[in-house]
Amino acid sequence: MDLCGRVFDLIDMRSFSNLWYWIALAVLWSTSSHWVLGVPFDLIQRARRRGGQAAEDVATLVGVNARRYLYIASEAGLWIAAFTGFALAVLFVLGFGYGVEFCQAVFLLVAPTTLVGLWSVRTARRYAKRAPSGEALYRMLRWHRLGVQAMGIVSVFVTAMWGMWMNMVVTGL
């Protein structure tokens, strides 16, 4: 056996048995649920409890980020949707059609993140249409976060089940 083969056996380059993949999955979903339309959730909680400058900061940040999301969606939304659809299709076919474990792992990270992006654009449109303030704004942001957390729970569950299945198939258990 050559040196390269020994190194790859030692490191274990398979995605679902690699600790770094699971750390990346946890960081992805904790970060996604912490930042609600570009606003940290602790700032939203502080604004809801105390008001004042924190409430002004939340309203400003949500307004800026909602307009930014809507601008990007209107200017480049078609290109983003086409590229994302193509990339997801390639990852899906390579991963699940041809059995490339790395593509499966990346697909299971990227596909739900795409849904979070669509959810964020939907929330930005709701914000632009209704322009809520105060408690209505905080309620909208809490529902957005709850939706992202629900997507994260489902995503982590599906990824864990698929990862365990792949580990059992590969190791022959």
mmCIF file of C-alpha atoms in Angstrom:
data_model
loop_
_atom_site.group_PDB
_atom_site.id
_atom_site.type_symbol
_atom_site.label_atom_id
_atom_site.label_comp_id
_atom_site.label_asym_id
_atom_site.label_seq_id
_atom_site.Cartn_x
_atom_site.Cartn_y
_atom_site.Cartn_z
ATOM 1 C CA MET A 1 0.000 0.000 0.000
ATOM 2 C CA ASP A 2 1.297 3.450 -0.846
ATOM 3 C CA LEU A 3 1.701 6.388 1.525
ATOM 4 C CA CYS A 4 -1.289 8.293 0.130
ATOM 5 C CA GLY A 5 -3.559 5.282 0.690
ATOM 6 C CA ARG A 6 -2.369 4.923 4.272
ATOM 7 C CA VAL A 7 -2.941 8.617 5.000
ATOM 8 C CA PHE A 8 -6.489 8.498 3.598
ATOM 9 C CA ASP A 9 -7.217 5.348 5.622
ATOM 10 C CA LEU A 10 -5.991 7.115 8.750
ATOM 11 C CA ILE A 11 -7.965 10.309 8.137
ATOM 12 C CA ASP A 12 -11.125 8.531 6.860
ATOM 13 C CA MET A 13 -12.259 10.802 4.047
ATOM 14 C CA ARG A 14 -15.846 9.538 4.090
ATOM 15 C CA SER A 15 -18.218 12.373 4.928
ATOM 16 C CA PHE A 16 -20.746 10.791 7.266
ATOM 17 C CA SER A 17 -18.158 9.203 9.531
ATOM 18 C CA ASN A 18 -16.134 12.402 9.785
ATOM 19 C CA LEU A 19 -16.552 14.444 12.962
ATOM 20 C CA TRP A 20 -15.941 17.705 11.085
ATOM 21 C CA TYR A 21 -19.016 17.122 8.921
ATOM 22 C CA TRP A 22 -21.244 16.833 11.982
ATOM 23 C CA ILE A 23 -19.653 19.898 13.565
ATOM 24 C CA ALA A 24 -20.295 21.830 10.340
ATOM 25 C CA LEU A 25 -23.922 20.655 10.343
ATOM 26 C CA ALA A 26 -24.402 21.833 13.939
ATOM 27 C CA VAL A 27 -22.745 25.198 13.269
ATOM 28 C CA LEU A 28 -24.809 25.683 10.098
ATOM 29 C CA TRP A 29 -28.116 25.226 11.878
ATOM 30 C CA SER A 30 -27.235 27.079 15.057
ATOM 31 C CA THR A 31 -26.059 30.045 12.989
ATOM 32 C CA SER A 32 -29.097 29.906 10.707
ATOM 33 C CA SER A 33 -31.497 29.988 13.628
ATOM 34 C CA HIS A 34 -29.562 32.709 15.474
ATOM 35 C CA TRP A 35 -29.584 35.248 12.630
ATOM 36 C CA VAL A 36 -33.174 36.166 11.758
ATOM 37 C CA LEU A 37 -33.213 38.263 8.562
ATOM 38 C CA GLY A 38 -29.690 39.351 9.402
ATOM 39 C CA VAL A 39 -30.554 40.362 12.968
ATOM 40 C CA PRO A 40 -29.145 38.402 15.918
ATOM 41 C CA PHE A 41 -31.944 36.849 17.926
ATOM 42 C CA ASP A 42 -30.528 38.051 21.245
ATOM 43 C CA LEU A 43 -30.959 41.635 19.989
ATOM 44 C CA ILE A 44 -34.581 40.872 19.077
ATOM 45 C CA GLN A 45 -35.178 39.478 22.577
ATOM 46 C CA ARG A 46 -33.530 42.505 24.196
ATOM 47 C CA ALA A 47 -35.618 44.869 22.052
ATOM 48 C CA ARG A 48 -38.794 43.018 22.984
ATOM 49 C CA ARG A 49 -38.017 43.144 26.698
ATOM 50 C CA ARG A 50 -36.509 46.602 27.061
ATOM 51 C CA GLY A 51 -37.388 48.592 23.940
ATOM 52 C CA GLY A 52 -35.438 51.817 23.468
ATOM 53 C CA GLN A 53 -32.300 51.794 21.351
ATOM 54 C CA ALA A 54 -32.434 48.005 20.862
ATOM 55 C CA ALA A 55 -35.939 48.289 19.373
ATOM 56 C CA GLU A 56 -34.765 51.006 16.991
ATOM 57 C CA ASP A 57 -31.767 48.876 16.010
ATOM 58 C CA VAL A 58 -33.956 45.851 15.269
ATOM 59 C CA ALA A 59 -36.388 47.903 13.181
ATOM 60 C CA THR A 60 -33.521 49.471 11.236
ATOM 61 C CA LEU A 61 -31.668 46.196 10.657
ATOM 62 C CA VAL A 62 -34.797 44.328 9.575
ATOM 63 C CA GLY A 63 -35.735 47.127 7.187
ATOM 64 C CA VAL A 64 -32.272 47.271 5.637
ATOM 65 C CA ASN A 65 -31.938 43.509 5.302
ATOM 66 C CA ALA A 66 -35.476 42.998 3.996
ATOM 67 C CA ARG A 67 -34.912 45.603 1.265
ATOM 68 C CA ARG A 68 -31.551 44.000 0.486
ATOM 69 C CA TYR A 69 -33.061 40.513 0.139
ATOM 70 C CA LEU A 70 -35.861 41.828 -2.057
ATOM 71 C CA TYR A 71 -33.428 43.778 -4.238
ATOM 72 C CA ILE A 72 -31.239 40.721 -4.761
ATOM 73 C CA ALA A 73 -34.318 38.570 -5.467
ATOM 74 C CA SER A 74 -35.667 41.033 -8.020
ATOM 75 C CA GLU A 75 -32.351 41.721 -9.770
ATOM 76 C CA ALA A 76 -30.673 38.311 -9.732
ATOM 77 C CA GLY A 77 -33.388 35.967 -8.488
ATOM 78 C CA LEU A 78 -33.805 34.151 -11.788
ATOM 79 C CA TRP A 79 -30.063 33.543 -12.124
ATOM 80 C CA ILE A 80 -29.741 32.463 -8.511
ATOM 81 C CA ALA A 81 -32.690 30.080 -8.887
ATOM 82 C CA ALA A 82 -31.266 28.608 -12.110
ATOM 83 C CA PHE A 83 -27.771 28.137 -10.704
ATOM 84 C CA THR A 84 -29.049 26.738 -7.400
ATOM 85 C CA GLY A 85 -31.409 24.361 -9.163
ATOM 86 C CA PHE A 86 -28.618 23.160 -11.445
ATOM 87 C CA ALA A 87 -26.172 22.712 -8.552
ATOM 88 C CA LEU A 88 -28.733 20.840 -6.452
ATOM 89 C CA ALA A 89 -29.636 18.602 -9.397
ATOM 90 C CA VAL A 90 -25.971 17.793 -10.054
ATOM 91 C CA LEU A 91 -25.354 17.057 -6.365
ATOM 92 C CA PHE A 92 -28.473 14.889 -6.177
ATOM 93 C CA VAL A 93 -27.651 12.855 -9.290
ATOM 94 C CA LEU A 94 -23.988 12.395 -8.372
ATOM 95 C CA GLY A 95 -24.798 11.662 -4.743
ATOM 96 C CA PHE A 96 -27.837 9.447 -4.889
ATOM 97 C CA GLY A 97 -27.688 8.259 -8.493
ATOM 98 C CA TYR A 98 -23.982 7.439 -8.664
ATOM 99 C CA GLY A 99 -23.394 6.908 -4.936
ATOM 100 C CA VAL A 100 -20.789 9.636 -4.325
ATOM 101 C CA GLU A 101 -20.947 10.081 -0.546
ATOM 102 C CA PHE A 102 -19.384 13.554 -0.584
ATOM 103 C CA CYS A 103 -22.118 14.815 -2.932
ATOM 104 C CA GLN A 104 -24.776 13.261 -0.708
ATOM 105 C CA ALA A 105 -23.313 15.068 2.289
ATOM 106 C CA VAL A 106 -23.125 18.413 0.509
ATOM 107 C CA PHE A 107 -26.664 17.999 -0.843
ATOM 108 C CA LEU A 108 -27.971 17.309 2.664
ATOM 109 C CA LEU A 109 -26.334 20.562 3.816
ATOM 110 C CA VAL A 110 -27.241 22.794 0.874
ATOM 111 C CA ALA A 111 -30.806 21.729 0.008
ATOM 112 C CA PRO A 112 -32.350 22.695 3.375
ATOM 113 C CA THR A 113 -30.263 25.880 3.440
ATOM 114 C CA THR A 114 -31.873 26.789 0.117
ATOM 115 C CA LEU A 115 -35.273 26.431 1.778
ATOM 116 C CA VAL A 116 -34.109 28.779 4.542
ATOM 117 C CA GLY A 117 -33.137 31.309 1.871
ATOM 118 C CA LEU A 118 -36.584 31.064 0.281
ATOM 119 C CA TRP A 119 -38.201 31.382 3.726
ATOM 120 C CA SER A 120 -36.141 34.535 4.335
ATOM 121 C CA VAL A 121 -37.256 36.096 1.053
ATOM 122 C CA ARG A 122 -40.865 35.236 1.923
ATOM 123 C CA THR A 123 -40.505 36.900 5.328
ATOM 124 C CA ALA A 124 -38.858 39.945 3.723
ATOM 125 C CA ARG A 125 -41.831 40.254 1.353
ATOM 126 C CA ARG A 126 -44.243 40.027 4.273
ATOM 127 C CA TYR A 127 -42.263 42.742 6.048
ATOM 128 C CA ALA A 128 -42.299 44.998 2.973
ATOM 129 C CA LYS A 129 -46.023 44.475 2.467
ATOM 130 C CA ARG A 130 -47.168 44.970 6.083
ATOM 131 C CA ALA A 131 -44.331 47.052 7.601
ATOM 132 C CA PRO A 132 -44.982 45.766 11.120
ATOM 133 C CA SER A 133 -43.487 47.448 14.135
ATOM 134 C CA GLY A 134 -43.205 46.716 17.809
ATOM 135 C CA GLU A 135 -44.731 43.461 18.987
ATOM 136 C CA ALA A 136 -46.013 42.564 15.496
ATOM 137 C CA LEU A 137 -42.451 42.771 14.147
ATOM 138 C CA TYR A 138 -41.090 40.631 16.973
ATOM 139 C CA ARG A 139 -43.854 38.066 16.413
ATOM 140 C CA MET A 140 -43.035 37.890 12.695
ATOM 141 C CA LEU A 141 -39.338 37.400 13.472
ATOM 142 C CA ARG A 142 -40.100 34.730 16.087
ATOM 143 C CA TRP A 143 -42.241 32.811 13.553
ATOM 144 C CA HIS A 144 -39.453 33.080 11.015
ATOM 145 C CA ARG A 145 -36.977 31.675 13.529
ATOM 146 C CA LEU A 146 -39.377 28.901 14.500
ATOM 147 C CA GLY A 147 -39.707 27.923 10.832
ATOM 148 C CA VAL A 148 -35.934 27.864 10.402
ATOM 149 C CA GLN A 149 -35.568 25.768 13.555
ATOM 150 C CA ALA A 150 -38.211 23.318 12.313
ATOM 151 C CA MET A 151 -36.347 22.986 9.005
ATOM 152 C CA GLY A 152 -33.138 22.451 10.964
ATOM 153 C CA ILE A 153 -34.638 19.720 13.127
ATOM 154 C CA VAL A 154 -35.981 17.858 10.109
ATOM 155 C CA SER A 155 -32.721 18.347 8.232
ATOM 156 C CA VAL A 156 -30.536 17.102 11.087
ATOM 157 C CA PHE A 157 -32.832 14.100 11.599
ATOM 158 C CA VAL A 158 -32.807 13.135 7.906
ATOM 159 C CA THR A 159 -29.055 13.682 7.661
ATOM 160 C CA ALA A 160 -28.405 11.617 10.795
ATOM 161 C CA MET A 161 -30.588 8.759 9.565
ATOM 162 C CA TRP A 162 -28.978 8.777 6.125
ATOM 163 C CA GLY A 163 -25.498 9.086 7.619
ATOM 164 C CA MET A 164 -26.082 6.131 9.951
ATOM 165 C CA TRP A 165 -27.430 4.099 7.037
ATOM 166 C CA MET A 166 -24.394 4.917 4.915
ATOM 167 C CA ASN A 167 -22.022 4.066 7.769
ATOM 168 C CA MET A 168 -23.744 0.698 8.256
ATOM 169 C CA VAL A 169 -23.659 -0.063 4.531
ATOM 170 C CA VAL A 170 -19.987 0.884 4.127
ATOM 171 C CA THR A 171 -18.711 -0.868 7.256
ATOM 172 C CA GLY A 172 -20.852 -3.944 6.616
ATOM 173 C CA LEU A 173 -22.770 -3.984 9.914
#
